[in-house]
Amino acid sequence: MADGMADAATELIADARRRLTGVARERLGVRSEGRRLLGFGRATRILPVGDAWHLGVLLIADEEVFATGELLRARAEAIRGYTAEAQRARSERAAAAFRGGFAEGEPVHLDWSPIDLDVVDAGGASGPLARADDGVVTVAFAAGARMPLAAYLDDRIALLP
């Protein structure tokens, strides 16, 4: 891309999709709370609902773009000792993904949120994307640091196998 000045977020993402053709995607999941069956509760599951290319703080799907949330790897439930409650909760989410149909070790994206590219193109902000005063679409990628979306996509795509 040129300098990114005239590029709309929609155009930049469309170009990224073309460049990502053939690159592996990662699956998105949503929590499904266990229902009671015959008085017994079923364990929570994380079910697959789609897939997207993972580019840092962005998840780019065929028709939509999302801000990343939590990333974990599915794994079978096992008895483990933990020193922190947060570790235990994360392990339980990984087991819920495995119960929901994700393969052992497969990356799972949870709590992602949609980004409205039309709002960004109109001069607003959505998720980590915003249009700066000079018209350049930028992305917040680390502790509030921002860079032009065109350069960010170039960097992230160059890192992919």
mmCIF file of C-alpha atoms in Angstrom:
data_model
loop_
_atom_site.group_PDB
_atom_site.id
_atom_site.type_symbol
_atom_site.label_atom_id
_atom_site.label_comp_id
_atom_site.label_asym_id
_atom_site.label_seq_id
_atom_site.Cartn_x
_atom_site.Cartn_y
_atom_site.Cartn_z
ATOM 1 C CA MET A 1 0.000 0.000 0.000
ATOM 2 C CA ALA A 2 1.123 3.566 -0.496
ATOM 3 C CA ASP A 3 1.145 5.862 2.507
ATOM 4 C CA GLY A 4 -2.297 4.819 3.769
ATOM 5 C CA MET A 5 -3.653 8.392 3.550
ATOM 6 C CA ALA A 6 -6.384 7.680 1.006
ATOM 7 C CA ASP A 7 -6.974 4.090 2.038
ATOM 8 C CA ALA A 8 -10.212 3.253 3.754
ATOM 9 C CA ALA A 9 -10.237 0.555 6.432
ATOM 10 C CA THR A 10 -12.588 -1.478 4.222
ATOM 11 C CA GLU A 11 -10.110 -1.354 1.322
ATOM 12 C CA LEU A 12 -7.135 -2.234 3.515
ATOM 13 C CA ILE A 13 -8.932 -5.247 4.983
ATOM 14 C CA ALA A 14 -10.115 -6.400 1.531
ATOM 15 C CA ASP A 15 -6.512 -6.218 0.297
ATOM 16 C CA ALA A 16 -5.337 -8.185 3.360
ATOM 17 C CA ARG A 17 -7.916 -10.896 2.623
ATOM 18 C CA ARG A 18 -6.568 -11.241 -0.921
ATOM 19 C CA ARG A 19 -3.000 -11.486 0.377
ATOM 20 C CA LEU A 20 -3.984 -14.073 2.994
ATOM 21 C CA THR A 21 -5.508 -16.521 0.519
ATOM 22 C CA GLY A 22 -4.035 -19.940 1.256
ATOM 23 C CA VAL A 23 -2.838 -19.019 4.768
ATOM 24 C CA ALA A 24 -4.181 -21.162 7.622
ATOM 25 C CA ARG A 25 -6.951 -19.738 9.782
ATOM 26 C CA GLU A 26 -7.777 -20.151 13.450
ATOM 27 C CA ARG A 27 -11.220 -20.952 14.778
ATOM 28 C CA LEU A 28 -13.485 -18.723 16.824
ATOM 29 C CA GLY A 29 -15.460 -20.100 19.741
ATOM 30 C CA VAL A 30 -18.365 -19.094 21.958
ATOM 31 C CA ARG A 31 -19.346 -20.390 25.383
ATOM 32 C CA SER A 32 -22.369 -22.622 25.662
ATOM 33 C CA GLU A 33 -23.515 -22.970 29.246
ATOM 34 C CA GLY A 34 -24.386 -26.519 30.201
ATOM 35 C CA ARG A 35 -28.076 -27.392 30.385
ATOM 36 C CA ARG A 36 -29.627 -29.600 32.985
ATOM 37 C CA LEU A 37 -30.644 -33.012 31.744
ATOM 38 C CA LEU A 38 -32.601 -35.297 34.076
ATOM 39 C CA GLY A 39 -31.522 -33.142 36.999
ATOM 40 C CA PHE A 40 -27.820 -33.338 36.168
ATOM 41 C CA GLY A 41 -25.936 -30.361 34.829
ATOM 42 C CA ARG A 42 -23.841 -30.665 31.704
ATOM 43 C CA ALA A 43 -20.441 -29.091 31.655
ATOM 44 C CA THR A 44 -19.923 -25.801 29.855
ATOM 45 C CA ARG A 45 -18.601 -26.143 26.311
ATOM 46 C CA ILE A 46 -16.928 -23.785 23.920
ATOM 47 C CA LEU A 47 -18.382 -24.322 20.476
ATOM 48 C CA PRO A 48 -16.775 -23.396 17.145
ATOM 49 C CA VAL A 49 -18.648 -20.646 15.262
ATOM 50 C CA GLY A 50 -16.296 -19.689 12.458
ATOM 51 C CA ASP A 51 -12.699 -19.020 11.568
ATOM 52 C CA ALA A 52 -10.471 -16.075 10.802
ATOM 53 C CA TRP A 53 -6.918 -15.081 10.069
ATOM 54 C CA HIS A 54 -5.215 -13.976 13.283
ATOM 55 C CA LEU A 55 -3.136 -10.829 12.745
ATOM 56 C CA GLY A 56 -2.128 -9.560 16.173
ATOM 57 C CA VAL A 57 -5.040 -7.579 17.608
ATOM 58 C CA LEU A 58 -7.253 -8.353 14.588
ATOM 59 C CA LEU A 59 -9.181 -11.408 13.472
ATOM 60 C CA ILE A 60 -10.084 -11.121 9.796
ATOM 61 C CA ALA A 61 -12.907 -13.383 8.615
ATOM 62 C CA ASP A 62 -14.418 -13.619 5.133
ATOM 63 C CA GLU A 63 -17.038 -10.949 5.755
ATOM 64 C CA GLU A 64 -16.233 -9.483 9.160
ATOM 65 C CA VAL A 65 -13.352 -8.189 11.249
ATOM 66 C CA PHE A 66 -13.035 -8.710 14.992
ATOM 67 C CA ALA A 67 -10.852 -7.427 17.802
ATOM 68 C CA THR A 68 -9.111 -10.305 19.538
ATOM 69 C CA GLY A 69 -10.121 -11.406 22.992
ATOM 70 C CA GLU A 70 -8.653 -14.378 24.823
ATOM 71 C CA LEU A 71 -6.569 -16.944 22.979
ATOM 72 C CA LEU A 72 -6.156 -20.420 24.435
ATOM 73 C CA ARG A 73 -5.389 -23.942 23.272
ATOM 74 C CA ALA A 74 -7.951 -26.708 23.622
ATOM 75 C CA ARG A 75 -6.881 -29.650 25.739
ATOM 76 C CA ALA A 76 -8.404 -32.684 27.360
ATOM 77 C CA GLU A 77 -9.530 -32.335 30.923
ATOM 78 C CA ALA A 78 -7.084 -33.745 33.460
ATOM 79 C CA ILE A 79 -6.487 -33.494 37.172
ATOM 80 C CA ARG A 80 -3.776 -30.916 37.676
ATOM 81 C CA GLY A 81 -2.444 -28.985 40.625
ATOM 82 C CA TYR A 82 -2.497 -25.208 40.347
ATOM 83 C CA THR A 83 -0.943 -22.507 42.454
ATOM 84 C CA ALA A 84 -3.329 -19.828 41.157
ATOM 85 C CA GLU A 85 -7.080 -19.798 40.693
ATOM 86 C CA ALA A 86 -6.619 -17.983 37.357
ATOM 87 C CA GLN A 87 -4.613 -20.976 36.082
ATOM 88 C CA ARG A 88 -7.393 -23.331 37.108
ATOM 89 C CA ALA A 89 -10.052 -21.209 35.366
ATOM 90 C CA ARG A 90 -7.978 -21.022 32.165
ATOM 91 C CA SER A 91 -7.499 -24.800 32.211
ATOM 92 C CA GLU A 92 -11.258 -25.247 32.625
ATOM 93 C CA ARG A 93 -11.867 -23.042 29.545
ATOM 94 C CA ALA A 94 -9.327 -25.099 27.566
ATOM 95 C CA ALA A 95 -11.159 -28.300 28.576
ATOM 96 C CA ALA A 96 -14.516 -26.705 27.624
ATOM 97 C CA ALA A 97 -13.104 -26.034 24.144
ATOM 98 C CA PHE A 98 -11.987 -29.656 23.846
ATOM 99 C CA ARG A 99 -15.475 -30.832 24.935
ATOM 100 C CA GLY A 100 -16.996 -28.476 22.353
ATOM 101 C CA GLY A 101 -15.201 -30.117 19.437
ATOM 102 C CA PHE A 102 -11.825 -28.388 19.141
ATOM 103 C CA ALA A 103 -8.840 -30.696 18.631
ATOM 104 C CA GLU A 104 -6.197 -31.156 21.310
ATOM 105 C CA GLY A 105 -3.766 -28.220 21.093
ATOM 106 C CA GLU A 106 -5.871 -26.253 18.585
ATOM 107 C CA PRO A 107 -5.902 -22.465 19.098
ATOM 108 C CA VAL A 108 -9.301 -21.097 20.150
ATOM 109 C CA HIS A 109 -10.307 -17.430 20.135
ATOM 110 C CA LEU A 110 -12.856 -16.365 22.774
ATOM 111 C CA ASP A 111 -14.474 -13.053 23.689
ATOM 112 C CA TRP A 112 -13.653 -11.438 20.344
ATOM 113 C CA SER A 113 -15.710 -8.400 19.436
ATOM 114 C CA PRO A 114 -16.875 -7.094 16.045
ATOM 115 C CA ILE A 115 -15.251 -4.059 14.458
ATOM 116 C CA ASP A 116 -17.464 -1.755 12.373
ATOM 117 C CA LEU A 117 -15.336 -0.750 9.379
ATOM 118 C CA ASP A 118 -18.034 1.659 8.149
ATOM 119 C CA VAL A 119 -17.701 3.665 11.372
ATOM 120 C CA VAL A 120 -13.913 3.800 10.952
ATOM 121 C CA ASP A 121 -14.232 4.828 7.291
ATOM 122 C CA ALA A 122 -16.620 7.612 8.365
ATOM 123 C CA GLY A 123 -13.976 9.047 10.698
ATOM 124 C CA GLY A 124 -14.812 7.255 13.931
ATOM 125 C CA ALA A 125 -13.311 4.455 15.962
ATOM 126 C CA SER A 126 -14.306 0.826 16.433
ATOM 127 C CA GLY A 127 -12.307 -1.606 18.542
ATOM 128 C CA PRO A 128 -8.584 -0.978 18.003
ATOM 129 C CA LEU A 129 -9.152 0.848 14.685
ATOM 130 C CA ALA A 130 -9.602 4.605 14.293
ATOM 131 C CA ARG A 131 -9.118 7.279 11.683
ATOM 132 C CA ALA A 132 -6.563 9.864 12.818
ATOM 133 C CA ASP A 133 -6.991 13.598 12.276
ATOM 134 C CA ASP A 134 -4.790 13.418 9.174
ATOM 135 C CA GLY A 135 -7.115 10.788 7.641
ATOM 136 C CA VAL A 136 -4.858 7.760 8.146
ATOM 137 C CA VAL A 137 -6.545 4.637 9.526
ATOM 138 C CA THR A 138 -4.580 3.511 12.578
ATOM 139 C CA VAL A 139 -4.571 0.487 14.852
ATOM 140 C CA ALA A 140 -3.855 0.371 18.598
ATOM 141 C CA PHE A 141 -1.642 -2.661 19.042
ATOM 142 C CA ALA A 142 0.283 -2.543 22.320
ATOM 143 C CA ALA A 143 -0.440 -0.573 25.477
ATOM 144 C CA GLY A 144 -2.195 2.094 23.440
ATOM 145 C CA ALA A 145 0.585 2.515 20.863
ATOM 146 C CA ARG A 146 -0.835 3.279 17.406
ATOM 147 C CA MET A 147 0.472 2.804 13.893
ATOM 148 C CA PRO A 148 -1.027 3.068 10.398
ATOM 149 C CA LEU A 149 -3.213 0.067 9.617
ATOM 150 C CA ALA A 150 -1.558 -0.424 6.200
ATOM 151 C CA ALA A 151 1.904 -0.784 7.786
ATOM 152 C CA TYR A 152 0.515 -2.980 10.587
ATOM 153 C CA LEU A 153 -1.088 -5.382 8.093
ATOM 154 C CA ASP A 154 2.105 -5.467 6.008
ATOM 155 C CA ASP A 155 4.172 -6.336 9.092
ATOM 156 C CA ARG A 156 1.788 -8.995 10.375
ATOM 157 C CA ILE A 157 1.300 -10.686 7.002
ATOM 158 C CA ALA A 158 5.071 -10.766 6.450
ATOM 159 C CA LEU A 159 5.425 -12.748 9.707
ATOM 160 C CA LEU A 160 3.103 -15.538 8.553
ATOM 161 C CA PRO A 161 4.507 -18.803 7.201
#
